[in-house]
Coordinates of C-alpha atoms in Angstrom, one line a residue:
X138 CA 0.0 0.0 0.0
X139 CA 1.1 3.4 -1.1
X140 CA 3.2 5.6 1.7
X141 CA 1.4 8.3 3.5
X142 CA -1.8 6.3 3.0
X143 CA -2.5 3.4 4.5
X144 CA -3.7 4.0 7.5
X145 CA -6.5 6.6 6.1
X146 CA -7.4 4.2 3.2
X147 CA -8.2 1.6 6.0
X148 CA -10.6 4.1 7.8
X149 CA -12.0 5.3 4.3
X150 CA -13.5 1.4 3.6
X151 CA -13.9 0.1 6.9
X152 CA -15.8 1.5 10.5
X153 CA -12.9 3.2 13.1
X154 CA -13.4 2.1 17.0
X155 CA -15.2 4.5 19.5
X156 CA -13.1 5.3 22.1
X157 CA -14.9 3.8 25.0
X158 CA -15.6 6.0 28.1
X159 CA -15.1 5.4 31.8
X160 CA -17.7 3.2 33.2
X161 CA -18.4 1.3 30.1
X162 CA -17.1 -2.1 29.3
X163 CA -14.0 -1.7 27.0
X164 CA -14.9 -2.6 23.2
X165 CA -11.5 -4.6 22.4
X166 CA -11.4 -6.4 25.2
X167 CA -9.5 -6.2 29.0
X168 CA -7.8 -7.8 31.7
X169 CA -5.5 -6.5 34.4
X170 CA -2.1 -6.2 32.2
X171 CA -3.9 -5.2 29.5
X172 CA -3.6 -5.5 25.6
X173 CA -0.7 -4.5 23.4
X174 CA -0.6 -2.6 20.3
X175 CA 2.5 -2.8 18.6
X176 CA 3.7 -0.6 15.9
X177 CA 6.0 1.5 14.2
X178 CA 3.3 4.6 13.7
X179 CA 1.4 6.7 15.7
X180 CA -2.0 5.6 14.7
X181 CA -4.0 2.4 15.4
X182 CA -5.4 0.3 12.2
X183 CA -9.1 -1.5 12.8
X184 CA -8.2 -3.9 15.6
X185 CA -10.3 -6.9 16.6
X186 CA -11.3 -7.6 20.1
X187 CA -8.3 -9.3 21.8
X188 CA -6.1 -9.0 18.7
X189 CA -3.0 -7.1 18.0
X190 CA -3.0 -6.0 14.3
X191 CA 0.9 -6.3 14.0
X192 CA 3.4 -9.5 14.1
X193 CA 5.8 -8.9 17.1
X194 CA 8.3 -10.3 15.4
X195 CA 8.4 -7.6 12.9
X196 CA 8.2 -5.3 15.2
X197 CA 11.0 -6.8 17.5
X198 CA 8.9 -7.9 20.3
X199 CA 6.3 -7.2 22.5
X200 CA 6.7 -4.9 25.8
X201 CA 4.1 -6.7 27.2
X202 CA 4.6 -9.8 29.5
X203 CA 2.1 -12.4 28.6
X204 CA -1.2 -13.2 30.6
X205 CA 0.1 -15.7 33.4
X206 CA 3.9 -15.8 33.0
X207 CA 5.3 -12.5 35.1
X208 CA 8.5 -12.9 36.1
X209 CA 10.3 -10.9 38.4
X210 CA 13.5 -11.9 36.9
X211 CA 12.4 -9.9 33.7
X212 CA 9.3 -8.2 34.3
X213 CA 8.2 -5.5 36.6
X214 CA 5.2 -3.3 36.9
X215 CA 3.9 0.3 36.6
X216 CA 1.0 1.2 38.5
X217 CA -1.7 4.1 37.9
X218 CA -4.3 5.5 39.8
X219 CA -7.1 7.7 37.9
X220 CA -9.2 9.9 40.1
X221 CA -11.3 13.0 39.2
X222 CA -9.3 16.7 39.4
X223 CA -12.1 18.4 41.2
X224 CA -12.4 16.1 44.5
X225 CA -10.4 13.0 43.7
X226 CA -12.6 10.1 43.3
X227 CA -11.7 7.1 41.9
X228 CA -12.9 6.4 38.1
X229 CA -13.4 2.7 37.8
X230 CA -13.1 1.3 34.0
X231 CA -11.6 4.1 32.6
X232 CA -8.8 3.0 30.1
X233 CA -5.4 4.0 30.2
X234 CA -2.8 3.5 27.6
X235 CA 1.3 2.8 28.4
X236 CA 3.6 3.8 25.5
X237 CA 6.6 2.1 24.9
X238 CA 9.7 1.4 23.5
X239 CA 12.5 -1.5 23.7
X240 CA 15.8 -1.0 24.3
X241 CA 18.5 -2.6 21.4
X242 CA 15.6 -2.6 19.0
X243 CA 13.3 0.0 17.0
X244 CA 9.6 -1.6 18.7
X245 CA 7.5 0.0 20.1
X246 CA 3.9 0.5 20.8
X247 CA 0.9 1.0 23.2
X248 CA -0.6 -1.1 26.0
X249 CA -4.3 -0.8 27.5
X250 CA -5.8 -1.3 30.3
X251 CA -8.9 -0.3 32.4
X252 CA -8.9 0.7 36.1
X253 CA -10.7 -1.6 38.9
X254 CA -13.3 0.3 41.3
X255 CA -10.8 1.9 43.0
X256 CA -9.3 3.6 39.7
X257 CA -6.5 1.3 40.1
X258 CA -4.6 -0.5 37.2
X259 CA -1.2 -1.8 36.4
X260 CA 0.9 -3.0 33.0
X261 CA 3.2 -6.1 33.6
X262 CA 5.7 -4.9 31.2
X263 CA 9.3 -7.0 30.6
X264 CA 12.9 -4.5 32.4
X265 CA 14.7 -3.2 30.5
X266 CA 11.4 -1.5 28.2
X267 CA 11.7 2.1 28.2
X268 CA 8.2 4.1 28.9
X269 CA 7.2 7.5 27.1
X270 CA 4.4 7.7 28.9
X271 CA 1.1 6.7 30.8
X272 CA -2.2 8.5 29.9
X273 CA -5.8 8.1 31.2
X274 CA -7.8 8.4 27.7
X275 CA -10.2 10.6 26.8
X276 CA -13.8 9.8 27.5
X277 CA -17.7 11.2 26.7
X278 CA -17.2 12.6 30.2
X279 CA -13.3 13.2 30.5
X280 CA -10.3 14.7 29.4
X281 CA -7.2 12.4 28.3
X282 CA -4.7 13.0 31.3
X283 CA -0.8 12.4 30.5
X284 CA 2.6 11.8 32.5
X285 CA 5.8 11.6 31.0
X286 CA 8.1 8.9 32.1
X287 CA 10.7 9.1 30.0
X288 CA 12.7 6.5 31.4
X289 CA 13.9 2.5 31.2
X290 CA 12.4 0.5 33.9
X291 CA 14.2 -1.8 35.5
X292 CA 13.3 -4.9 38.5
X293 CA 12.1 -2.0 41.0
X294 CA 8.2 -1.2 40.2
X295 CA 7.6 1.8 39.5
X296 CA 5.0 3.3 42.1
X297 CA 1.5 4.3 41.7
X298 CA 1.6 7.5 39.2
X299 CA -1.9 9.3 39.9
X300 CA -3.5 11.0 37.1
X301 CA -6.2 13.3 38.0
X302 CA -8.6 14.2 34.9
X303 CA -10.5 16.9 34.1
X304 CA -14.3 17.3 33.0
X305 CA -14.2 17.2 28.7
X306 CA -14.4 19.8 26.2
X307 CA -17.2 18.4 24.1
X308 CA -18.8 19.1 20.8
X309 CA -22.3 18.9 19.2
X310 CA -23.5 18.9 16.2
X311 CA -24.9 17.6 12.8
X312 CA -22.4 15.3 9.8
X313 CA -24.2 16.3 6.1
X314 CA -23.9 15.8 2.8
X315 CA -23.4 18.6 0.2
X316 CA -27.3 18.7 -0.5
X317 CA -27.9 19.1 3.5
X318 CA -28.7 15.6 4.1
X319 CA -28.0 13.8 7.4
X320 CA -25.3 10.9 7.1
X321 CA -26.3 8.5 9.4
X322 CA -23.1 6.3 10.9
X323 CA -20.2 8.9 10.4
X324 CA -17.2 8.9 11.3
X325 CA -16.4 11.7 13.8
X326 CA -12.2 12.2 14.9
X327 CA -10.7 15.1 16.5
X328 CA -7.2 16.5 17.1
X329 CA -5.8 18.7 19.8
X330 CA -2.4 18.8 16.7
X331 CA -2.6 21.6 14.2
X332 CA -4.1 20.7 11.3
X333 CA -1.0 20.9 8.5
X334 CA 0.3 18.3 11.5
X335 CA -2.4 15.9 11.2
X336 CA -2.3 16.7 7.0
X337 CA 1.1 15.6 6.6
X338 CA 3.0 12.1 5.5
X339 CA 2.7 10.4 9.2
X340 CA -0.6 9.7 10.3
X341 CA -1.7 11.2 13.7
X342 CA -3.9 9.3 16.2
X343 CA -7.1 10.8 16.7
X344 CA -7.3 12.1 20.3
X345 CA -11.3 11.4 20.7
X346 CA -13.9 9.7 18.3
X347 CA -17.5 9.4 17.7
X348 CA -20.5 8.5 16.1
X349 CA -23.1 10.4 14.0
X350 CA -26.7 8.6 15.1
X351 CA -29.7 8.1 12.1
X352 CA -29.8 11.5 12.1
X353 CA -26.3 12.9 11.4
X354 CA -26.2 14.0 15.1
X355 CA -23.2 13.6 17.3
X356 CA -21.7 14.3 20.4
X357 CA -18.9 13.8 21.7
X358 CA -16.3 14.5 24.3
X359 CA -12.4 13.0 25.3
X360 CA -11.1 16.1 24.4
X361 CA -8.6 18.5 26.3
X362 CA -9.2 22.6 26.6
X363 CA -7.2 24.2 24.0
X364 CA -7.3 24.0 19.9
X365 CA -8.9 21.4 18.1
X366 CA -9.6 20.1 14.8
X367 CA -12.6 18.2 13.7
X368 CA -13.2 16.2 10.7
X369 CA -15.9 13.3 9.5
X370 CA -15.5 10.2 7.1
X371 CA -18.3 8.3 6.0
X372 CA -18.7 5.1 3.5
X373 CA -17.2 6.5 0.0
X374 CA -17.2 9.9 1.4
X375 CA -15.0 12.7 2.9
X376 CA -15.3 16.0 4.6
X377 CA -14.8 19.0 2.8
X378 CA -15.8 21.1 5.8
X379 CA -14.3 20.8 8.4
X380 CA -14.2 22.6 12.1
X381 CA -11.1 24.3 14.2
X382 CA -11.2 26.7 16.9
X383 CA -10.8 26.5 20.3
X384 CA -12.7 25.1 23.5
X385 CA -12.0 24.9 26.9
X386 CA -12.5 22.3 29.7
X387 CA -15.8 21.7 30.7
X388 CA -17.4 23.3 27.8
X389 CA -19.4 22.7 25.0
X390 CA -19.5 24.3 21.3
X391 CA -23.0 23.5 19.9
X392 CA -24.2 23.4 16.1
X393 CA -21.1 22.7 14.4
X394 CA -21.8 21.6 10.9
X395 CA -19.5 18.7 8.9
X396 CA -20.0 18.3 5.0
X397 CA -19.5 15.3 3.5
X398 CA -18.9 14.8 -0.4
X399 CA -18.6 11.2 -2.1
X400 CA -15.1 10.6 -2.9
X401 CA -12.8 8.9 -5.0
X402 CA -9.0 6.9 -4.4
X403 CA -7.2 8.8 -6.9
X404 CA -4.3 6.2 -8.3
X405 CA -1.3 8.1 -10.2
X406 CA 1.6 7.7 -11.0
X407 CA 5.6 9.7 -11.6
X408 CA 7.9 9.2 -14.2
X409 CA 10.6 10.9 -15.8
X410 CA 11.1 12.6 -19.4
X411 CA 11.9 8.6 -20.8
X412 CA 8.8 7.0 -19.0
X413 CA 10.8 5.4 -16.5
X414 CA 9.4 4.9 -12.7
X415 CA 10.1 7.9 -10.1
X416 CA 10.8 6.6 -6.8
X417 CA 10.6 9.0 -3.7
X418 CA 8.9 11.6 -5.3
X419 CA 6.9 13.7 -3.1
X420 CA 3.5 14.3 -3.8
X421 CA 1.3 17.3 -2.4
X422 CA -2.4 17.6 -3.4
X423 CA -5.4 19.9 -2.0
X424 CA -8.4 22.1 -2.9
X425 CA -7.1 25.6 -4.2
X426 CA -6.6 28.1 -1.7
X427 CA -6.9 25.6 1.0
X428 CA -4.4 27.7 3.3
X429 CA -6.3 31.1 3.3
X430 CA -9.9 30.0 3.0
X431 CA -12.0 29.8 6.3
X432 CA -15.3 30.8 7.3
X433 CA -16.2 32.3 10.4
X434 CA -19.1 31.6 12.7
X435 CA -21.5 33.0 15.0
X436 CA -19.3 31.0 17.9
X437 CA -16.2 33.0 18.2
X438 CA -14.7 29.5 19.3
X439 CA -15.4 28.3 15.7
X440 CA -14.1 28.0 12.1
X441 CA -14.9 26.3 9.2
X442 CA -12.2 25.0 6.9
X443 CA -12.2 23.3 3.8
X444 CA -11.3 19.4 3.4
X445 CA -7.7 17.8 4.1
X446 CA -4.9 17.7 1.4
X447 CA -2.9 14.7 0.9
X448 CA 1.0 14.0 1.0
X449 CA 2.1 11.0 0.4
X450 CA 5.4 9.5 -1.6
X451 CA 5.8 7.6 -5.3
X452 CA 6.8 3.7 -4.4
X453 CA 9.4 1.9 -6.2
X454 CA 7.0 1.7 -9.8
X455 CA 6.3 5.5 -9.3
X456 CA 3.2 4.6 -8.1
X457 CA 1.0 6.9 -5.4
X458 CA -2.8 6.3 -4.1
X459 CA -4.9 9.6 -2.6
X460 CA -7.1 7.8 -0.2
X461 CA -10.2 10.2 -0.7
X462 CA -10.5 12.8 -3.4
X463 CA -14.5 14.8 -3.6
X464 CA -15.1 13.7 -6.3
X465 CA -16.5 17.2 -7.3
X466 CA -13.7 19.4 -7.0
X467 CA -10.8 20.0 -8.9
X468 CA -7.6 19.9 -7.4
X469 CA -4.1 21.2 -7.7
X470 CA -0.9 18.7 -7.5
X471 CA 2.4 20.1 -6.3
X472 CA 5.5 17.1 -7.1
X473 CA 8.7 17.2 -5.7
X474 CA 12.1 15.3 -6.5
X475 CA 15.9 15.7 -5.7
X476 CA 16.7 15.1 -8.8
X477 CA 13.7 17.0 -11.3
X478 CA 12.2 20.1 -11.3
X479 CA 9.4 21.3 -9.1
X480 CA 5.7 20.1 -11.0
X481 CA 2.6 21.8 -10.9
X482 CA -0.6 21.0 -12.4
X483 CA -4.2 20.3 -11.6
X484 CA -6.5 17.7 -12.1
X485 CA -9.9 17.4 -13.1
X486 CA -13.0 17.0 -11.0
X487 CA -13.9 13.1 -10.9
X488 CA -10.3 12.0 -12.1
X489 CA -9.2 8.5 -10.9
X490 CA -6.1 7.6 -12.7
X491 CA -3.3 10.1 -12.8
X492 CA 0.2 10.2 -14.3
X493 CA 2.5 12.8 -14.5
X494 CA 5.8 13.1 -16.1
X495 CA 8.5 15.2 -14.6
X496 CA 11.2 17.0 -16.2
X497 CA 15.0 17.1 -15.8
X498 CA 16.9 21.2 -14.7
X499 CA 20.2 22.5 -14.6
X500 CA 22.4 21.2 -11.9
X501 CA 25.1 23.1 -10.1
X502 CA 28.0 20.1 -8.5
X503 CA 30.3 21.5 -6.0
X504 CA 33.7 20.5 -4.4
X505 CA 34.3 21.8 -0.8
X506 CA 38.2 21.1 0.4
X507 CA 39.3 22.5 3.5
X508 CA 42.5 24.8 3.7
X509 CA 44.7 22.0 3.3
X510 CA 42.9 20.9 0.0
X511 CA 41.5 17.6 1.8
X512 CA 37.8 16.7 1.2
X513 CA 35.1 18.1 3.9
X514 CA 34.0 14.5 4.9
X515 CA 30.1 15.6 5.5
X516 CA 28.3 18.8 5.7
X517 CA 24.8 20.3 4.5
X518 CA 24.5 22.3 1.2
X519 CA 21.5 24.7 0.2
X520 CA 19.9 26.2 -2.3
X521 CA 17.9 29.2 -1.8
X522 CA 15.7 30.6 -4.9
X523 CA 13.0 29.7 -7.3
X524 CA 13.9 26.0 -6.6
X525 CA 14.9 26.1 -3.0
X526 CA 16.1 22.1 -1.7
X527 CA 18.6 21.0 0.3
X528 CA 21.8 18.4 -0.7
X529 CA 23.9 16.8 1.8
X530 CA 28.1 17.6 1.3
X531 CA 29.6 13.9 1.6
X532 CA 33.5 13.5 1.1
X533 CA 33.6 16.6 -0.6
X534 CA 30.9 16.3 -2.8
X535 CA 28.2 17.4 -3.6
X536 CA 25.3 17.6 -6.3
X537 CA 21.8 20.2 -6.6
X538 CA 19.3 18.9 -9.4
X539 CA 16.4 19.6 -11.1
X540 CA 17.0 23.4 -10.7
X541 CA 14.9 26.1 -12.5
X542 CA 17.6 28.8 -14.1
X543 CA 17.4 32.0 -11.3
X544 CA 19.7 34.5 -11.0
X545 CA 19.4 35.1 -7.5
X546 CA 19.9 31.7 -6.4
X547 CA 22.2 31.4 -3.3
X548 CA 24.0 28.0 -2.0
X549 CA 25.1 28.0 0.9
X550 CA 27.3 25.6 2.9
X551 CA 28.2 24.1 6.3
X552 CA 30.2 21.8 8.0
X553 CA 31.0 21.0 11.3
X554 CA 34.2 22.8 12.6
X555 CA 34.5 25.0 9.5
X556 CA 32.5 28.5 9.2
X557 CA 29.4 28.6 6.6
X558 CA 30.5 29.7 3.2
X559 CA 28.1 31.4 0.1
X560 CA 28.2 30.8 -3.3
X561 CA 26.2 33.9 -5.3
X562 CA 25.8 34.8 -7.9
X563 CA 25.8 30.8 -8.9
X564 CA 27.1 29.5 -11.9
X565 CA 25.4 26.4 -12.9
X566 CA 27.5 23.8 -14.2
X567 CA 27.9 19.8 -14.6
X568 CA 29.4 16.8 -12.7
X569 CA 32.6 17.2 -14.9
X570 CA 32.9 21.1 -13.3
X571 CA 32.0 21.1 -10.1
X572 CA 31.8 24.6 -8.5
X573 CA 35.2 24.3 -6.2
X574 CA 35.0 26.0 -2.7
X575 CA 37.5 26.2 0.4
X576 CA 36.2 26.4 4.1
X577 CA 37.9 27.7 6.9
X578 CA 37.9 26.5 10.2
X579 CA 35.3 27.9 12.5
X580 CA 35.1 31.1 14.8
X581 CA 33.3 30.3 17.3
X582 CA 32.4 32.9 20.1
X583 CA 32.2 31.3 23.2
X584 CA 31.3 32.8 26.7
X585 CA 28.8 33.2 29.8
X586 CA 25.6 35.3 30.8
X587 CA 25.5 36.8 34.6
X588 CA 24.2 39.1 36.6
X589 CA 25.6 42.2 38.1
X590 CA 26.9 39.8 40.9
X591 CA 28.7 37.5 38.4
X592 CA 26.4 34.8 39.0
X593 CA 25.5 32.5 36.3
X594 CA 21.8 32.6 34.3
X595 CA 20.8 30.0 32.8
X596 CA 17.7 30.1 30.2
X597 CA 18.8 33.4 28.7
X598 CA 17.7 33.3 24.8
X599 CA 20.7 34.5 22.2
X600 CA 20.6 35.4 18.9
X601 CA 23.8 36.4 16.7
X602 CA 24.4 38.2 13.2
X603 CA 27.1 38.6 11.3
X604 CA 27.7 42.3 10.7
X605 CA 30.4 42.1 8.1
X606 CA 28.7 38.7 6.1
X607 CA 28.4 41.0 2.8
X608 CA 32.5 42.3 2.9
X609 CA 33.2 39.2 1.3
X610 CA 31.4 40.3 -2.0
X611 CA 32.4 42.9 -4.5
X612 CA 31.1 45.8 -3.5
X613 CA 28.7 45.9 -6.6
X614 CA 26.8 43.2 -5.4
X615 CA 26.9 43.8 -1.8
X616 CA 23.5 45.9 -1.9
X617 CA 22.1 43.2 -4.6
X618 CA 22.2 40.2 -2.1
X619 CA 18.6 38.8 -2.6
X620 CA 18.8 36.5 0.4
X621 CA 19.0 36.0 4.4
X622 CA 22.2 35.4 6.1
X623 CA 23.8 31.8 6.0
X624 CA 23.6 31.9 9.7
X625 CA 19.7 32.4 10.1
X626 CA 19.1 29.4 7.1
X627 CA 21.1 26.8 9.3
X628 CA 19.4 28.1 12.0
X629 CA 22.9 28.6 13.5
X630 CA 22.0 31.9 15.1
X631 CA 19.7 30.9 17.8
X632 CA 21.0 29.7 21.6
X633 CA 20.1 29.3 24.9
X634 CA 22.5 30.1 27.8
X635 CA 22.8 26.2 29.7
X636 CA 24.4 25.2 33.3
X637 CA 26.5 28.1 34.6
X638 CA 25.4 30.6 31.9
X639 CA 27.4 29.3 29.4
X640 CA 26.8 29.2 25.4
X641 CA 28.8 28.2 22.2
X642 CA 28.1 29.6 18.5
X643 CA 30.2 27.7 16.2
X644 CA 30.6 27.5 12.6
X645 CA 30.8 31.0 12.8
X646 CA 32.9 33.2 9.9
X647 CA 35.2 35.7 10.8
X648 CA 34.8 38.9 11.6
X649 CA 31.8 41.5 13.9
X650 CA 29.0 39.9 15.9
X651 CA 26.1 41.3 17.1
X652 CA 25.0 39.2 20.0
X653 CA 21.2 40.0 21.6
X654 CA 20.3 38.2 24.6
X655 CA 16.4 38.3 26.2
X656 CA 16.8 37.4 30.0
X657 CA 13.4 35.2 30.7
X658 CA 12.1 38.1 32.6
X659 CA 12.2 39.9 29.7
X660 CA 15.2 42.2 29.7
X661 CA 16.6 42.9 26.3
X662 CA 21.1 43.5 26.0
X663 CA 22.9 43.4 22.7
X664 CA 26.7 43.7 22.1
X665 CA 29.2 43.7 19.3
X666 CA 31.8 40.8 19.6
X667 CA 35.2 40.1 17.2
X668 CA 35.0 36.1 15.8
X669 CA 36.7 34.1 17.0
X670 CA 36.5 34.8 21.2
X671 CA 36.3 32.3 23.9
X672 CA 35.8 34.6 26.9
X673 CA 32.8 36.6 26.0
X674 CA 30.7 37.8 28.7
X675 CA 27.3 39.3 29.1
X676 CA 25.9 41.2 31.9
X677 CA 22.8 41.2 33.6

């Protein structure tokens, strides 16, 4: 199944679970250690009662120690308690999830359980298993509740770890189709994540779900105070409105309103200029305009937004699936590769079968030595301009392709040890003439932030710019220079003052340094510093 897509097209032909809520008998079955999801994503596929959807041998084992064979050799337990915030009552069947990881392998997963009468649970999990983190999930009547772990468990149990919930934010409302007819059975999944998170190539779990009644009514709670995002899915069909805003605990937002259009899977396919197969291509697909259009509401709390895009990868045949297109709409294609230029296009309204075809650029090959003409073993190369992409630097190489000719392109380079270096204007070229580039070690400045007693502060945000970056360039082009500095594009410029005050910016090029530091009670210094220096220090 295609990349990016699995998971949805699953949900797009068959039911998703309800979440169940406290008090209510859990709908894929129980027991005290509870069951074990395991997985390499952050969602759960369809999962039968008592079943775990993945082979734990694939994914390197199970956490969980099986029903009846603890150990204390090599198991241990974590123990939770849920109770209510407000006057710490127990909550009795109210799942909670444990997520996990094993140590010397890349498993990991989720167990579930559900609490006793007295709120109390535990996971017989094998040592050695290191724990994200425990949450009481979401119900109709309750918030989901975290606590981060963070930590490898060993023989000692680890003690009971309280979680105290809060009453829901909760939603109401109707699921329709485009003509304003109820969809019985939909689909309803919300997010506290922003929504381009929850859009992109991994798939997000849902943080509550629900269930539109004959009528297309739902309700629903499990949800935190704070932003949310709210979408439906139905047999064959997909929201193309959908609901953000925000809501706080222990409230409700009424009348919200999700549209539902039949749908398509959308099958297509990349190649290059010769018909061959692109693999890795990057597809991007969505309604027009889908980042600027909204509609407000009567309920400040409340915006409408149009249906999700899609991003998803070509396989090794080129080949891409878009779980759920509206059939209706026409939508535009963005397709990005390495090694092509940038595509564009749309598609027609109703379109199941796509292919594309993308076409080779110019190419601009560099050879980065350092002062004593030896090869830079690995760095980071970029390209800023009309086709902006990354390149890694490896033992001295390095290649940009697929490039749109730009005259203001900018490369820039960067290596640990050895100060960032700019290429502009850029001359594009081939493999057999590489551009050819020298880097100089680094000049780092290096010092301490304290207060007016000399005492260290720790927390104090820095940011530096290079005051004399454009001396390098003839001075004809030094008021031409279309881009930002290399030091703000590596992100380079931004630290933090750690233990005892001290900070480090490396990979620094010679020469003036503004320095600006923001003490976290808001107090604001800057000063000008000579590359390299090792002794800098800024008062308080």
């Amino acid at each position: 199944m295609r990349k990016g897509a699995s998971f949805f097209l699953l949900s797009f032909l068959v039911s998703l679970l309800v979440v169940s809520g406290c008090g209510q008998e859990p709908e894929i079955g129980g027991g005290a250690a509870g069951i074990d999801f395991e997985g390499g994503g952050e969602s759960d596929p369809e999962i039968g009662e008592g079943k775990s959807p993945y082979n734990s041998q694939d994914a390197g084992g199970s956490a969980m120690v099986p029903e009846g064979q603890f150990d204390p050799a090599t198991g241990t337990r974590v123990h939770v308690r849920v109770v209510t915030a407000a006057d710490g009552q127990p909550l009795a069947n109210c799942p909670v999830s444990l997520y996990w990881e094993r140590s010397g392998s890349s498993a990991l997963g989720r167990i579930l359980t559900t609490t006793d009468e007295d709120g109390r649970g535990h996971f017989e999990i094998f040592q050695r298993t290191f724990v994200q983190k425990v949450v009481a999930m979401g119900t109709g009547s309750t918030a989901p509740e975290p606590h981060v772990l963070a930590q490898f468990v060993g023989s000692e149990e680890i003690e009971t770890i309280e979680l105290a919930v809060r009453p829901a934010a909760r939603f109401a409302g109707r699921v329709l189709d485009q003509d304003g007819n109820p969809v019985p059975g939909a689909k309803v999944s919300a997010w506290t994540e922003d929504r381009w998170k929850v859009e992109g190539m991994t798939e997000v779990e849902s943080t509550a779900t629900g269930t539109a009644d004959a009528n297309g009514n739902f309700r629903m709670g499990g949800m935190p105070g704070g932003p949310f995002l709210l979408t439906a899915i139905a047999d064959g069909m997909i929201a193309v409105q959908r609901a953000v805003g925000v809501n706080e605990y222990d409230e409700e937002i009424e009348r919200i309103e999700l549209v539902l259009a039949q749908a398509n899977l959308v099958d297509g396919q990349v190649l290059d200029q010769e018909g061959n197969p692109v693999r890795g291509a990057i597809i991007e697909a969505g309604i027009p305009r889908r980042r600027i259009t909204h509609t407000p509401t009567e309920d400040s709390r409340l915006i409408y937004i149009p249906g999700r895009q899609w991003i998803v990868e070509s396989d090794r045949d080129g080949g891409f699936l878009l779980p759920g297109v509206p059939a209706s709409e026409a939508w535009n294609i963005r397709i990005r590769h390495g090694s092509f230029r940038d595509f564009r296009d749309r598609f027609d309204a109703g379109s199941k079968v796509l292919q594309f075809r993308l076409q080779s650029g110019l190419e601009v090959h560099l050879r980065a030595v350092d002062t004593d003409s030896k090869p830079i073993p690995e760095g980071d190369v970029m390209i800023l301009g009309a086709s902006a992409r990354p390149a890694p630097l490896r033992m001295g190489g390095a290649a940009l392709l697929g490039l749109e000719e730009d005259a203001d392109a900018i490369v820039m380079v960067r290596a640990t040890g050895y100060a960032m270096k700019v290429i502009w204007p850029v001359r594009y070229n081939t493999f057999g003439d590489p551009l050819e580039l020298v880097l100089e070690d680094a000049s780092p400045i290096i010092g301490q932030v304290v207060d007016g007693n000399g005492e260290p502060i720790s927390g104090v945000a820095l940011i530096a710019r290079g005051l004399d970056f454009l001396d390098s360039m003839p001075l004809g082009l030094r008021d031409a220079f279309p881009g930002k500095q290399p030091e703000e594009v590596f992100r380079l410029n931004r630290r933090a003052s750690g233990e005892g005050g001290r900070f480090r910016f490396g990979q620094l090029y010679p020469g003036r340094w503004e320095i600006t530091a923001t003490h976290p009670d808001g107090r604001v210094t800057s000063e000008i510093f000579e590359a390299p220096r090792s002794d800098v220090r800024i008062i308080f």
